[in-house]
């Protein structure tokens, strides 16, 4: 049996049948068929697990691995170990891909200069009301071999997701593992950290960037991230603070210059906003204990970034949050935002 070009890894945990079908259909509609699909079932309920067994019986390029529940990172790592392809791509079961994704990758890899490329990045688009089919809207296939300067820009983008070079209208380079392909050997060398419950994909991307020698950025729409406002990830829980602090602790060692310190400050404000937004808008369990923002900010090694010399480089909106944070009135700011629904 010939080695496939791509191994597509899809972790599944109690996803709806309609989401799974939509995801699988977007793979079946690819114009390139040099791939295999590995579904890693992370001990879903009986309904979901049996549906997977039933549906893959009709799909000869698909196989499912059932394993005990150990989280999405372990599921992805398991998929990488089982993969036979030259390159790895990750898809989440509640998302979908555009029709041109695999064909674009195949075309790029036929370029002699792309021989032994380590990573190829493409674009993602957020959607709230998904269609059943997507074609690329970003124009003809073009791609850039990234030098050290662009690699440094991408590293910063992985921290705050705000680099214009890696955005095109509503399209953007994703900080998660999706909308990119990674050489299998590199994916084996950089497994997902199973000790992180939040932000593990950002750390994974930073490690990939650290080790990758040859990187290509394809300016094409490859992935559709389907936002679910009722997802459990938006809900406020008392464990969120700890998860965010742990994520910042893992992220801080990558911050080695003033530019990245500004981006880290931006990321800190993003996490504070997510925490407050989940409390004021997604507190479905009616938890009375408010999030303690100061735990994310003070008495950490990253507290040094709370200086005006870094804050002056923030956007106007983030600078306003910074000022309210410094005068210890940020909770008041978010209460006002709640009134006007402007978080």
Short mmCIF file of C-alpha atoms in Angstrom, two decimals:
data_model
loop_
_atom_site.label_atom_id
_atom_site.label_comp_id
_atom_site.label_asym_id
_atom_site.label_seq_id
_atom_site.Cartn_x
_atom_site.Cartn_y
_atom_site.Cartn_z
CA UNK A 1 0.00 0.00 0.00
CA UNK A 2 1.40 3.42 -0.99
CA UNK A 3 2.00 5.97 1.73
CA UNK A 4 -0.76 8.62 1.60
CA UNK A 5 0.20 12.25 1.26
CA UNK A 6 -2.03 13.36 4.14
CA UNK A 7 -3.26 11.84 7.38
CA UNK A 8 -6.31 13.72 8.66
CA UNK A 9 -6.82 13.40 12.41
CA UNK A 10 -10.23 14.15 13.91
CA UNK A 11 -10.73 13.88 17.69
CA UNK A 12 -14.34 13.17 18.61
CA UNK A 13 -16.06 13.42 21.97
CA UNK A 14 -19.87 13.30 22.06
CA UNK A 15 -20.23 15.45 18.95
CA UNK A 16 -23.65 15.63 17.33
CA UNK A 17 -24.36 13.38 14.35
CA UNK A 18 -25.16 16.39 12.16
CA UNK A 19 -21.81 18.03 12.95
CA UNK A 20 -19.92 14.81 12.24
CA UNK A 21 -21.71 14.30 8.90
CA UNK A 22 -21.04 17.90 7.87
CA UNK A 23 -17.34 17.55 8.74
CA UNK A 24 -16.96 14.19 6.95
CA UNK A 25 -18.80 15.45 3.88
CA UNK A 26 -16.39 18.36 3.55
CA UNK A 27 -13.54 15.81 3.45
CA UNK A 28 -15.28 13.55 0.93
CA UNK A 29 -15.71 16.53 -1.42
CA UNK A 30 -11.97 17.18 -1.67
CA UNK A 31 -10.52 17.33 -5.17
CA UNK A 32 -7.40 15.42 -4.05
CA UNK A 33 -7.95 11.87 -2.77
CA UNK A 34 -4.41 11.06 -1.56
CA UNK A 35 -5.32 10.92 2.12
CA UNK A 36 -6.46 8.81 5.04
CA UNK A 37 -8.74 9.89 7.88
CA UNK A 38 -8.15 8.76 11.47
CA UNK A 39 -11.01 9.44 13.86
CA UNK A 40 -9.98 9.21 17.50
CA UNK A 41 -13.03 8.62 19.68
CA UNK A 42 -12.19 9.82 23.20
CA UNK A 43 -14.70 7.50 24.93
CA UNK A 44 -17.84 9.16 23.61
CA UNK A 45 -21.27 8.02 24.74
CA UNK A 46 -22.71 4.89 23.14
CA UNK A 47 -24.84 6.83 20.67
CA UNK A 48 -21.90 8.81 19.26
CA UNK A 49 -19.46 5.87 19.27
CA UNK A 50 -21.88 3.52 17.49
CA UNK A 51 -22.71 6.21 14.93
CA UNK A 52 -19.01 6.53 14.11
CA UNK A 53 -18.72 2.77 13.61
CA UNK A 54 -21.77 2.81 11.35
CA UNK A 55 -20.77 5.76 9.17
CA UNK A 56 -17.17 4.73 8.55
CA UNK A 57 -18.44 1.42 7.18
CA UNK A 58 -19.42 3.43 4.12
CA UNK A 59 -16.14 5.38 3.88
CA UNK A 60 -13.12 3.36 2.77
CA UNK A 61 -10.53 6.06 3.58
CA UNK A 62 -11.81 6.48 7.15
CA UNK A 63 -11.02 4.48 10.26
CA UNK A 64 -11.96 4.98 13.89
CA UNK A 65 -9.94 4.32 17.04
CA UNK A 66 -11.88 4.02 20.29
CA UNK A 67 -9.89 4.89 23.41
CA UNK A 68 -10.51 5.75 27.03
CA UNK A 69 -11.21 9.38 27.84
CA UNK A 70 -7.95 11.29 28.32
CA UNK A 71 -8.69 14.62 26.66
CA UNK A 72 -8.25 16.16 23.23
CA UNK A 73 -4.45 16.47 23.45
CA UNK A 74 -3.98 12.76 24.11
CA UNK A 75 -6.47 11.99 21.32
CA UNK A 76 -4.49 14.07 18.81
CA UNK A 77 -1.21 12.53 19.94
CA UNK A 78 -2.70 9.06 19.48
CA UNK A 79 -3.80 9.96 15.97
CA UNK A 80 -0.31 11.17 15.03
CA UNK A 81 1.24 7.91 16.23
CA UNK A 82 -1.23 5.88 14.15
CA UNK A 83 -0.86 8.03 11.03
CA UNK A 84 0.72 6.65 7.86
CA UNK A 85 0.78 9.90 5.86
CA UNK A 86 3.73 12.09 4.98
CA UNK A 87 1.95 15.10 6.47
CA UNK A 88 -0.56 15.57 9.28
CA UNK A 89 -3.65 17.80 9.28
CA UNK A 90 -6.05 18.23 12.19
CA UNK A 91 -9.77 18.88 11.87
CA UNK A 92 -12.26 19.29 14.73
CA UNK A 93 -15.44 17.29 14.31
CA UNK A 94 -17.73 20.32 14.61
CA UNK A 95 -15.89 22.28 11.88
CA UNK A 96 -15.35 21.77 8.16
CA UNK A 97 -12.81 22.43 5.41
CA UNK A 98 -13.00 24.10 2.01
CA UNK A 99 -13.05 22.05 -1.19
CA UNK A 100 -9.59 23.17 -2.28
CA UNK A 101 -7.62 22.39 0.92
CA UNK A 102 -6.02 19.07 -0.03
CA UNK A 103 -5.56 20.00 -3.69
CA UNK A 104 -3.73 23.19 -2.69
CA UNK A 105 -1.38 21.22 -0.43
CA UNK A 106 -0.73 18.69 -3.20
CA UNK A 107 0.07 21.49 -5.68
CA UNK A 108 2.42 23.24 -3.26
CA UNK A 109 4.32 20.04 -2.49
CA UNK A 110 4.91 19.46 -6.20
CA UNK A 111 7.00 22.64 -6.24
CA UNK A 112 10.66 21.59 -6.18
CA UNK A 113 11.44 24.43 -3.76
CA UNK A 114 8.85 23.04 -1.33
CA UNK A 115 10.66 19.73 -1.00
CA UNK A 116 10.89 18.71 2.68
CA UNK A 117 8.83 21.67 3.87
CA UNK A 118 8.02 21.28 7.57
CA UNK A 119 4.78 23.26 7.87
CA UNK A 120 2.28 24.88 5.52
CA UNK A 121 -0.13 27.42 7.02
CA UNK A 122 -3.44 28.45 5.44
CA UNK A 123 -6.40 30.65 6.37
CA UNK A 124 -9.38 30.03 8.67
CA UNK A 125 -12.74 31.79 8.70
CA UNK A 126 -15.15 32.13 11.62
CA UNK A 127 -18.75 31.25 10.84
CA UNK A 128 -21.88 31.41 13.02
CA UNK A 129 -24.31 30.07 10.40
CA UNK A 130 -22.38 27.54 8.30
CA UNK A 131 -23.23 26.50 4.78
CA UNK A 132 -22.87 22.91 3.62
CA UNK A 133 -20.10 23.71 1.19
CA UNK A 134 -17.27 26.21 0.92
CA UNK A 135 -15.03 27.19 -1.93
CA UNK A 136 -11.94 29.31 -1.51
CA UNK A 137 -12.68 33.04 -1.63
CA UNK A 138 -9.11 34.28 -1.27
CA UNK A 139 -8.17 34.23 -4.97
CA UNK A 140 -5.69 32.13 -6.92
CA UNK A 141 -3.24 29.94 -5.05
CA UNK A 142 -0.19 31.90 -3.95
CA UNK A 143 2.26 31.10 -1.22
CA UNK A 144 5.29 32.54 0.53
CA UNK A 145 8.43 30.81 1.75
CA UNK A 146 8.86 32.41 5.14
CA UNK A 147 12.16 33.97 6.19
CA UNK A 148 13.24 34.69 9.78
CA UNK A 149 11.47 38.05 9.78
CA UNK A 150 8.11 36.56 8.80
CA UNK A 151 8.68 33.67 11.18
CA UNK A 152 9.08 36.20 14.03
CA UNK A 153 5.86 37.92 12.90
CA UNK A 154 4.05 34.58 13.00
CA UNK A 155 5.38 33.83 16.47
CA UNK A 156 3.92 37.12 17.69
CA UNK A 157 0.64 36.40 15.90
CA UNK A 158 0.38 33.10 17.76
CA UNK A 159 0.34 35.08 20.99
CA UNK A 160 -2.18 37.83 20.25
CA UNK A 161 -3.65 36.95 16.79
CA UNK A 162 -3.26 40.54 15.63
CA UNK A 163 -0.64 40.54 12.86
CA UNK A 164 -2.05 42.07 9.66
CA UNK A 165 0.25 39.98 7.48
CA UNK A 166 -1.56 36.83 8.62
CA UNK A 167 -5.05 38.22 8.05
CA UNK A 168 -7.03 38.87 4.88
CA UNK A 169 -10.45 40.40 5.41
CA UNK A 170 -12.38 37.88 7.51
CA UNK A 171 -9.66 35.24 7.03
CA UNK A 172 -6.83 34.67 9.50
CA UNK A 173 -4.09 32.22 10.41
CA UNK A 174 -5.42 30.08 13.24
CA UNK A 175 -3.55 29.74 16.56
CA UNK A 176 -4.92 26.21 16.94
CA UNK A 177 -3.67 23.07 15.17
CA UNK A 178 -6.10 23.42 12.25
CA UNK A 179 -5.75 24.99 8.76
CA UNK A 180 -2.18 23.80 8.43
CA UNK A 181 -0.24 20.67 7.54
CA UNK A 182 2.79 19.47 9.47
CA UNK A 183 5.40 16.93 8.42
CA UNK A 184 4.69 13.72 10.35
CA UNK A 185 8.18 13.49 11.85
CA UNK A 186 7.87 17.03 13.23
CA UNK A 187 4.40 16.25 14.63
CA UNK A 188 5.89 13.23 16.42
CA UNK A 189 8.67 15.41 17.88
CA UNK A 190 6.18 18.02 19.12
CA UNK A 191 3.24 16.30 20.83
CA UNK A 192 0.45 18.27 22.49
CA UNK A 193 1.03 18.91 26.18
CA UNK A 194 -1.48 16.74 28.01
CA UNK A 195 -1.04 18.74 31.23
CA UNK A 196 -2.68 21.86 29.78
CA UNK A 197 -6.47 22.13 29.67
CA UNK A 198 -6.47 25.51 27.95
CA UNK A 199 -4.17 27.08 25.37
CA UNK A 200 -2.28 23.86 24.66
CA UNK A 201 -2.68 24.50 20.94
CA UNK A 202 -0.90 27.87 21.16
CA UNK A 203 2.05 26.30 22.97
CA UNK A 204 2.09 23.53 20.36
CA UNK A 205 2.26 26.10 17.57
CA UNK A 206 5.12 27.95 19.25
CA UNK A 207 7.07 24.70 19.61
CA UNK A 208 6.39 23.82 15.97
CA UNK A 209 7.69 27.25 14.93
CA UNK A 210 10.78 26.80 17.07
CA UNK A 211 11.71 23.50 15.41
CA UNK A 212 10.52 24.06 11.81
CA UNK A 213 13.28 24.85 9.30
CA UNK A 214 11.19 25.40 6.17
CA UNK A 215 7.78 27.07 6.44
CA UNK A 216 5.27 28.06 3.77
CA UNK A 217 2.34 30.43 4.18
CA UNK A 218 -0.41 29.71 1.64
CA UNK A 219 -2.76 32.66 1.28
CA UNK A 220 -5.80 30.47 0.80
CA UNK A 221 -8.99 29.78 2.74
CA UNK A 222 -8.77 26.18 4.00
CA UNK A 223 -10.78 25.91 7.18
CA UNK A 224 -14.20 26.91 8.53
CA UNK A 225 -14.32 27.35 12.30
CA UNK A 226 -17.96 27.08 13.31
CA UNK A 227 -18.67 29.10 16.41
CA UNK A 228 -21.13 27.66 18.90
CA UNK A 229 -22.12 30.38 21.41
CA UNK A 230 -23.62 27.71 23.67
CA UNK A 231 -20.44 25.65 23.81
CA UNK A 232 -19.18 24.61 27.24
CA UNK A 233 -15.91 26.47 26.57
CA UNK A 234 -17.77 29.79 26.95
CA UNK A 235 -19.34 28.91 30.30
CA UNK A 236 -18.00 30.44 33.47
CA UNK A 237 -16.44 27.96 35.87
CA UNK A 238 -14.28 28.47 38.93
CA UNK A 239 -11.48 26.50 37.27
CA UNK A 240 -11.09 29.07 34.46
CA UNK A 241 -8.81 31.31 36.48
CA UNK A 242 -6.43 28.44 37.22
CA UNK A 243 -6.43 27.30 33.59
CA UNK A 244 -5.65 30.82 32.38
CA UNK A 245 -2.85 31.29 34.92
CA UNK A 246 -1.35 27.94 33.91
CA UNK A 247 -1.54 28.91 30.24
CA UNK A 248 0.20 32.26 30.90
CA UNK A 249 2.86 30.45 32.93
CA UNK A 250 3.62 28.16 29.98
CA UNK A 251 3.53 31.08 27.53
CA UNK A 252 5.81 33.48 29.43
CA UNK A 253 9.16 31.72 28.66
CA UNK A 254 8.64 32.46 24.95
CA UNK A 255 8.55 36.22 25.63
CA UNK A 256 12.11 37.32 24.99
CA UNK A 257 11.87 40.88 23.61
CA UNK A 258 9.85 44.08 24.03
CA UNK A 259 7.67 43.41 20.98
CA UNK A 260 6.56 40.09 22.43
CA UNK A 261 5.98 41.73 25.81
CA UNK A 262 3.45 44.04 24.18
CA UNK A 263 1.78 41.03 22.59
CA UNK A 264 1.78 39.18 25.91
CA UNK A 265 0.11 42.20 27.56
CA UNK A 266 -2.48 42.12 24.78
CA UNK A 267 -2.99 38.39 25.41
CA UNK A 268 -3.38 39.00 29.14
CA UNK A 269 -6.11 41.54 28.45
CA UNK A 270 -7.77 39.08 26.06
CA UNK A 271 -7.90 36.42 28.77
CA UNK A 272 -9.26 38.88 31.33
CA UNK A 273 -11.96 39.85 28.83
CA UNK A 274 -12.82 36.19 28.18
CA UNK A 275 -13.05 35.56 31.92
CA UNK A 276 -15.32 38.54 32.57
CA UNK A 277 -17.43 37.84 29.48
CA UNK A 278 -18.01 34.24 30.57
CA UNK A 279 -19.03 35.45 34.05
CA UNK A 280 -21.44 38.17 32.92
CA UNK A 281 -22.90 36.49 29.83
CA UNK A 282 -22.38 32.71 30.16
CA UNK A 283 -22.74 32.11 33.89
CA UNK A 284 -25.40 29.46 33.32
CA UNK A 285 -24.74 27.82 36.69
CA UNK A 286 -25.37 31.17 38.46
CA UNK A 287 -22.04 31.07 40.29
CA UNK A 288 -21.98 34.02 42.70
CA UNK A 289 -18.21 34.11 43.20
CA UNK A 290 -16.76 36.67 40.80
CA UNK A 291 -13.51 36.04 38.95
CA UNK A 292 -10.49 37.49 40.72
CA UNK A 293 -8.70 39.36 37.94
CA UNK A 294 -5.78 40.26 40.19
CA UNK A 295 -4.77 36.58 40.33
CA UNK A 296 -3.99 36.70 36.61
CA UNK A 297 -2.06 39.97 36.84
CA UNK A 298 -0.06 40.34 40.02
CA UNK A 299 2.62 38.33 41.83
CA UNK A 300 3.74 36.59 38.64
CA UNK A 301 6.91 36.87 36.61
CA UNK A 302 4.89 38.58 33.87
CA UNK A 303 3.67 41.37 36.18
CA UNK A 304 6.59 43.43 34.85
CA UNK A 305 4.73 44.04 31.57
CA UNK A 306 2.22 46.34 33.31
CA UNK A 307 4.27 49.36 32.34
CA UNK A 308 3.17 52.31 30.26
CA UNK A 309 6.07 51.79 27.82
CA UNK A 310 4.39 48.57 26.70
CA UNK A 311 0.79 49.77 27.04
CA UNK A 312 1.22 52.72 24.65
CA UNK A 313 1.54 50.21 21.81
CA UNK A 314 -1.88 48.66 22.51
CA UNK A 315 -5.01 49.37 20.49
CA UNK A 316 -7.24 52.15 21.85
CA UNK A 317 -9.73 49.62 23.21
CA UNK A 318 -7.04 47.60 24.96
CA UNK A 319 -5.39 50.74 26.29
CA UNK A 320 -8.68 51.73 27.95
CA UNK A 321 -8.81 48.29 29.61
CA UNK A 322 -5.21 48.74 30.70
CA UNK A 323 -6.00 52.08 32.39
CA UNK A 324 -8.97 50.60 34.25
CA UNK A 325 -6.78 47.66 35.26
CA UNK A 326 -4.08 49.97 36.63
CA UNK A 327 -6.56 51.95 38.72
CA UNK A 328 -8.13 48.66 39.85
CA UNK A 329 -11.55 49.48 38.40
CA UNK A 330 -11.67 46.92 35.62
CA UNK A 331 -14.69 45.16 37.09
CA UNK A 332 -16.58 48.48 36.88
CA UNK A 333 -15.56 48.72 33.20
CA UNK A 334 -16.99 45.29 32.45
CA UNK A 335 -20.21 46.03 34.35
CA UNK A 336 -20.73 49.05 32.09
CA UNK A 337 -19.93 46.87 29.09
CA UNK A 338 -22.56 44.40 30.23
CA UNK A 339 -25.19 47.12 30.35
CA UNK A 340 -24.45 48.13 26.78
CA UNK A 341 -23.58 44.55 25.63
CA UNK A 342 -20.22 45.83 24.39
CA UNK A 343 -17.62 43.41 25.79
#
